[in-house]
Coordinates of N, CA and C in Angstrom, one line a residue:
X24 N 98.8 136.9 7.1 CA 98.8 137.9 8.1 C 98.8 137.2 9.5
X25 N 99.5 137.7 10.4 CA 99.6 137.1 11.8 C 98.3 137.3 12.5
X26 N 97.9 136.4 13.4 CA 96.6 136.5 14.1 C 96.5 137.8 14.9
X27 N 97.7 138.4 15.4 CA 97.6 139.6 16.2 C 97.2 140.8 15.3
X28 N 97.5 140.8 14.1 CA 97.1 141.9 13.2 C 95.8 141.6 12.4
X29 N 95.2 140.5 12.7 CA 93.9 140.2 12.0 C 92.8 141.1 12.5
X30 N 91.9 141.5 11.5 CA 90.7 142.2 11.9 C 89.7 141.2 12.3
X31 N 88.6 141.7 12.9 CA 87.6 140.8 13.4 C 86.9 140.0 12.2
X32 N 86.9 140.6 11.0 CA 86.3 140.0 9.9 C 87.2 138.9 9.3
X33 N 88.5 139.1 9.5 CA 89.4 138.1 9.0 C 89.5 136.8 9.9
X34 N 89.0 137.0 11.1 CA 89.0 135.9 12.1 C 87.9 134.9 11.8
X35 N 86.9 135.3 11.0 CA 85.8 134.4 10.7 C 84.5 134.9 11.2
X36 N 83.4 134.2 10.7 CA 82.1 134.7 11.0 C 81.5 133.9 12.2
X37 N 81.9 132.7 12.4 CA 81.4 131.9 13.5 C 82.2 132.1 14.8
X38 N 81.7 131.9 16.0 CA 82.5 131.9 17.2 C 83.6 130.8 17.1
X39 N 84.8 131.0 17.6 CA 85.8 130.0 17.5 C 85.4 128.7 18.1
X40 N 85.8 127.6 17.5 CA 85.5 126.3 18.1 C 84.2 125.7 17.7
X41 N 83.5 126.4 16.7 CA 82.2 125.9 16.3 C 82.3 125.2 15.0
X42 N 81.5 124.3 14.7 CA 81.4 123.6 13.4 C 80.7 124.4 12.5
X43 N 81.2 124.6 11.3 CA 80.7 125.6 10.3 C 79.3 125.1 9.8
X44 N 79.0 123.8 9.8 CA 77.7 123.3 9.3 C 76.6 123.4 10.4
X45 N 76.9 123.0 11.6 CA 75.8 123.0 12.6 C 75.8 124.1 13.6
X46 N 77.0 124.8 13.7 CA 77.1 125.8 14.8 C 77.4 125.3 16.1
X47 N 77.5 123.9 16.2 CA 77.8 123.3 17.5 C 79.3 123.3 17.8
X48 N 79.7 123.0 19.0 CA 81.1 123.0 19.3 C 81.8 121.9 18.5
X49 N 83.0 122.3 18.0 CA 83.8 121.4 17.1 C 84.4 120.3 18.0
X50 N 84.4 119.1 17.5 CA 85.1 118.0 18.2 C 86.0 117.3 17.3
X51 N 87.0 116.6 17.9 CA 87.9 115.8 17.1 C 87.8 114.4 17.7
X52 N 88.7 113.5 17.2 CA 88.7 112.1 17.7 C 89.1 112.1 19.1
X53 N 89.9 113.1 19.5 CA 90.4 113.2 20.9 C 89.4 113.9 21.8
X54 N 88.3 114.4 21.3 CA 87.4 115.2 22.2 C 87.3 116.7 21.7
X55 N 86.7 117.5 22.5 CA 86.6 118.9 22.1 C 87.9 119.6 22.0
X56 N 88.0 120.6 21.1 CA 89.2 121.4 20.9 C 89.4 122.3 22.1
X57 N 90.6 122.6 22.5 CA 90.9 123.5 23.6 C 90.6 124.9 23.2
X58 N 89.8 125.6 24.0 CA 89.5 127.0 23.7 C 90.0 127.9 24.9
X59 N 90.5 129.0 24.5 CA 90.9 130.0 25.5 C 89.8 131.0 25.7
X60 N 89.5 131.3 27.0 CA 88.4 132.2 27.3 C 88.8 133.3 28.3
X61 N 88.0 134.4 28.2 CA 88.2 135.5 29.1 C 86.9 136.1 29.5
X62 N 86.8 136.6 30.7 CA 85.7 137.5 31.1 C 86.2 138.9 31.1
X63 N 85.7 139.8 30.4 CA 86.2 141.2 30.3 C 85.2 142.1 30.8
X64 N 85.6 142.8 31.9 CA 84.8 143.9 32.5 C 85.0 145.2 31.7
X65 N 84.0 145.8 31.2 CA 84.2 147.0 30.4 C 83.4 148.2 31.0
X66 N 84.0 149.4 30.8 CA 83.4 150.7 31.1 C 83.4 151.5 29.9
X67 N 82.2 151.9 29.4 CA 82.1 152.7 28.2 C 82.6 154.1 28.4
X68 N 83.1 154.7 27.3 CA 83.5 156.1 27.4 C 82.3 157.0 27.5
X69 N 82.5 158.2 28.0 CA 81.3 159.1 28.3 C 80.5 159.4 27.0
X70 N 81.1 159.4 25.8 CA 80.3 159.7 24.6 C 79.9 158.5 23.9
X71 N 80.3 157.3 24.3 CA 80.0 156.0 23.6 C 78.6 155.5 24.1
X72 N 77.6 155.4 23.2 CA 76.4 154.8 23.5 C 76.5 153.3 23.7
X73 N 75.7 152.7 24.6 CA 75.6 151.3 24.8 C 75.3 150.5 23.5
X74 N 74.4 151.1 22.7 CA 74.0 150.5 21.4 C 75.2 150.2 20.5
X75 N 76.3 151.1 20.6 CA 77.5 150.9 19.8 C 78.2 149.6 20.2
X76 N 78.3 149.4 21.5 CA 79.0 148.2 22.0 C 78.2 147.0 21.6
X77 N 76.9 147.0 21.8 CA 76.0 145.9 21.4 C 76.2 145.5 19.9
X78 N 76.2 146.5 19.1 CA 76.3 146.3 17.6 C 77.7 145.7 17.3
X79 N 78.7 146.3 18.0 CA 80.1 145.7 17.8 C 80.2 144.3 18.2
X80 N 79.6 143.9 19.3 CA 79.7 142.5 19.8 C 78.9 141.6 18.9
X81 N 77.8 142.0 18.2 CA 77.1 141.2 17.3 C 77.9 140.7 16.2
X82 N 78.9 141.5 15.8 CA 79.8 141.1 14.7 C 81.1 140.6 15.1
X83 N 81.4 140.6 16.4 CA 82.7 140.1 16.9 C 82.7 138.6 17.0
X84 N 83.5 137.8 16.2 CA 83.4 136.4 16.2 C 83.8 135.8 17.6
X85 N 84.6 136.5 18.4 CA 85.1 135.9 19.7 C 84.1 136.1 20.8
X86 N 83.1 137.0 20.6 CA 82.1 137.3 21.6 C 81.1 136.1 21.8
X87 N 81.1 135.5 23.0 CA 80.2 134.4 23.3 C 78.9 134.9 24.0
X88 N 79.1 135.6 25.1 CA 78.0 136.1 25.9 C 78.4 137.5 26.4
X89 N 77.4 138.3 26.8 CA 77.6 139.6 27.4 C 76.4 140.0 28.3
X90 N 76.7 140.7 29.3 CA 75.7 141.1 30.3 C 75.9 142.6 30.7
X91 N 74.8 143.3 30.7 CA 74.8 144.7 31.4 C 74.8 144.4 32.9
X92 N 75.6 145.0 33.7 CA 75.6 144.8 35.1 C 75.5 146.1 35.9
X93 N 75.1 146.0 37.1 CA 75.1 147.1 38.0 C 76.3 147.1 38.9
X94 N 77.4 147.8 38.6 CA 78.6 147.8 39.3 C 79.4 149.0 38.9
X95 N 80.7 149.0 39.2 CA 81.5 150.1 38.8 C 82.0 150.0 37.3
X96 N 81.5 148.9 36.6 CA 81.7 148.8 35.2 C 80.3 148.6 34.6
X97 N 80.3 148.8 33.3 CA 79.0 148.8 32.6 C 78.5 147.4 32.1
X98 N 79.5 146.6 31.7 CA 79.1 145.3 31.2 C 80.3 144.3 31.4
X99 N 79.9 143.0 31.3 CA 80.9 141.9 31.4 C 80.7 141.1 30.1
X100 N 81.8 140.8 29.4 CA 81.7 140.2 28.1 C 82.6 138.9 28.2
X101 N 82.0 137.8 27.7 CA 82.8 136.5 27.7 C 83.3 136.4 26.2
X102 N 84.6 136.2 26.1 CA 85.2 136.0 24.8 C 85.9 134.7 24.8
X103 N 85.9 134.0 23.6 CA 86.5 132.7 23.4 C 87.2 132.7 22.1
X104 N 88.4 132.0 22.1 CA 89.2 131.9 20.8 C 90.0 130.6 20.9
X105 N 90.4 130.2 19.7 CA 91.3 129.0 19.7 C 92.7 129.2 20.0
X106 N 93.1 130.5 20.0 CA 94.5 130.8 20.4 C 94.5 132.0 21.3
X107 N 95.5 132.1 22.2 CA 95.7 133.3 23.1 C 95.9 134.5 22.3
X108 N 96.6 134.4 21.2 CA 96.9 135.6 20.3 C 95.6 136.3 19.9
X109 N 94.7 135.4 19.3 CA 93.4 136.0 18.9 C 92.6 136.5 20.0
X110 N 92.6 135.8 21.2 CA 91.9 136.3 22.3 C 92.4 137.7 22.8
X111 N 93.8 137.8 22.9 CA 94.3 139.1 23.2 C 93.9 140.2 22.2
X112 N 93.9 139.9 21.0 CA 93.5 140.8 19.9 C 92.1 141.2 20.1
X113 N 91.2 140.3 20.5 CA 89.8 140.6 20.7 C 89.6 141.6 21.9
X114 N 90.4 141.4 22.9 CA 90.3 142.3 24.1 C 90.8 143.7 23.6
X115 N 91.9 143.7 22.9 CA 92.5 145.0 22.4 C 91.5 145.7 21.5
X116 N 90.8 145.0 20.7 CA 89.8 145.6 19.8 C 88.6 146.2 20.5
X117 N 88.3 145.7 21.7 CA 87.2 146.3 22.5 C 87.6 147.7 22.9
X118 N 88.9 147.9 23.2 CA 89.4 149.2 23.6 C 89.5 150.1 22.4
X119 N 89.9 149.6 21.3 CA 90.2 150.4 20.1 C 88.9 150.7 19.2
X120 N 88.0 149.8 19.2 CA 86.9 149.9 18.2 C 85.5 150.0 18.8
X121 N 85.3 149.6 20.0 CA 83.9 149.5 20.6 C 83.5 150.6 21.5
X122 N 84.3 151.6 21.6 CA 84.0 152.8 22.5 C 84.2 152.5 23.9
X123 N 85.0 151.5 24.2 CA 85.2 151.1 25.6 C 86.4 151.9 26.2
X124 N 86.2 152.5 27.3 CA 87.2 153.3 28.0 C 88.1 152.4 28.8
X125 N 87.6 151.5 29.5 CA 88.3 150.6 30.4 C 87.9 149.1 30.0
X126 N 88.9 148.3 29.8 CA 88.6 146.8 29.6 C 89.6 146.1 30.4
X127 N 89.1 145.4 31.4 CA 89.9 144.6 32.3 C 89.6 143.1 32.1
X128 N 90.6 142.4 31.5 CA 90.4 141.0 31.2 C 90.8 140.1 32.3
X129 N 89.9 139.1 32.6 CA 90.2 138.0 33.5 C 90.2 136.7 32.7
X130 N 91.4 136.1 32.5 CA 91.5 134.9 31.7 C 91.1 133.7 32.5
X131 N 90.3 132.8 31.9 CA 89.8 131.6 32.5 C 90.8 130.5 32.4
X132 N 91.3 130.0 33.5 CA 92.3 128.9 33.5 C 91.6 127.5 33.4
X133 N 90.7 127.2 34.3 CA 90.0 126.0 34.3 C 88.7 126.1 35.2
X134 N 87.8 125.2 35.0 CA 86.5 125.2 35.7 C 86.8 124.6 37.1
X135 N 86.0 125.1 38.1 CA 86.0 124.5 39.4 C 85.1 123.3 39.4
X136 N 85.5 122.2 40.1 CA 84.6 121.0 40.2 C 83.7 121.2 41.3
X137 N 82.4 121.5 41.0 CA 81.5 121.7 42.1 C 80.6 120.5 42.4
X138 N 80.9 119.4 41.7 CA 80.1 118.2 41.8 C 80.5 117.3 43.0
X139 N 81.8 117.3 43.3 CA 82.3 116.5 44.5 C 82.5 117.4 45.7
X140 N 82.1 116.9 46.9 CA 82.4 117.6 48.1 C 83.9 117.7 48.3
X141 N 84.4 118.9 48.7 CA 85.8 119.2 48.9 C 86.2 118.7 50.3
X142 N 87.5 118.3 50.4 CA 88.0 117.9 51.7 C 88.3 119.2 52.4
X143 N 87.6 119.4 53.6 CA 87.7 120.7 54.3 C 89.2 120.9 54.8
X144 N 90.0 119.9 54.8 CA 91.4 120.2 55.3 C 92.3 120.7 54.2
X145 N 91.9 120.5 52.9 CA 92.7 121.0 51.8 C 92.0 122.0 51.0
X146 N 92.6 123.2 50.9 CA 91.9 124.3 50.1 C 91.9 123.9 48.6
X147 N 90.9 124.3 47.8 CA 90.8 124.0 46.4 C 92.0 124.4 45.6
X148 N 92.6 125.6 45.9 CA 93.7 126.1 45.2 C 95.0 125.2 45.4
X149 N 95.1 124.4 46.5 CA 96.3 123.7 46.8 C 96.4 122.4 45.9
X150 N 95.3 122.0 45.3 CA 95.3 120.8 44.4 C 95.5 119.5 45.2
X151 N 95.7 118.4 44.5 CA 95.9 117.2 45.2 C 97.3 117.0 45.7
X152 N 97.4 116.2 46.8 CA 98.8 116.0 47.4 C 99.3 114.7 47.0
X153 N 99.1 114.3 45.7 CA 99.5 113.0 45.3 C 101.0 112.9 45.0

């Protein structure tokens, strides 16, 4: 079955990229595996209780973290998967199965380097001029 049509149970029990024995991030000889991640802002439907979303996320293998927030949305959910197809399916499942009325996904491209001071003449988004 293609990953797009997989149900959350067919995707596995552990969050993607974890070692089945220890639950720690999986690594290879070349280092950690690449994971695709998204932060999804969700607004629940009027008749959907928050407990339904929480219970759904407890069994969703792509769910890494979630927070109730005070904003124009109800919660922010961090999802991670080994492929973009599975990640897109997890976002779609929030809309279809978790009682979510609005799900706006923001896909994470790369982390910002906050350890080194930035050159004030070059904006971070411009990259290096090498």
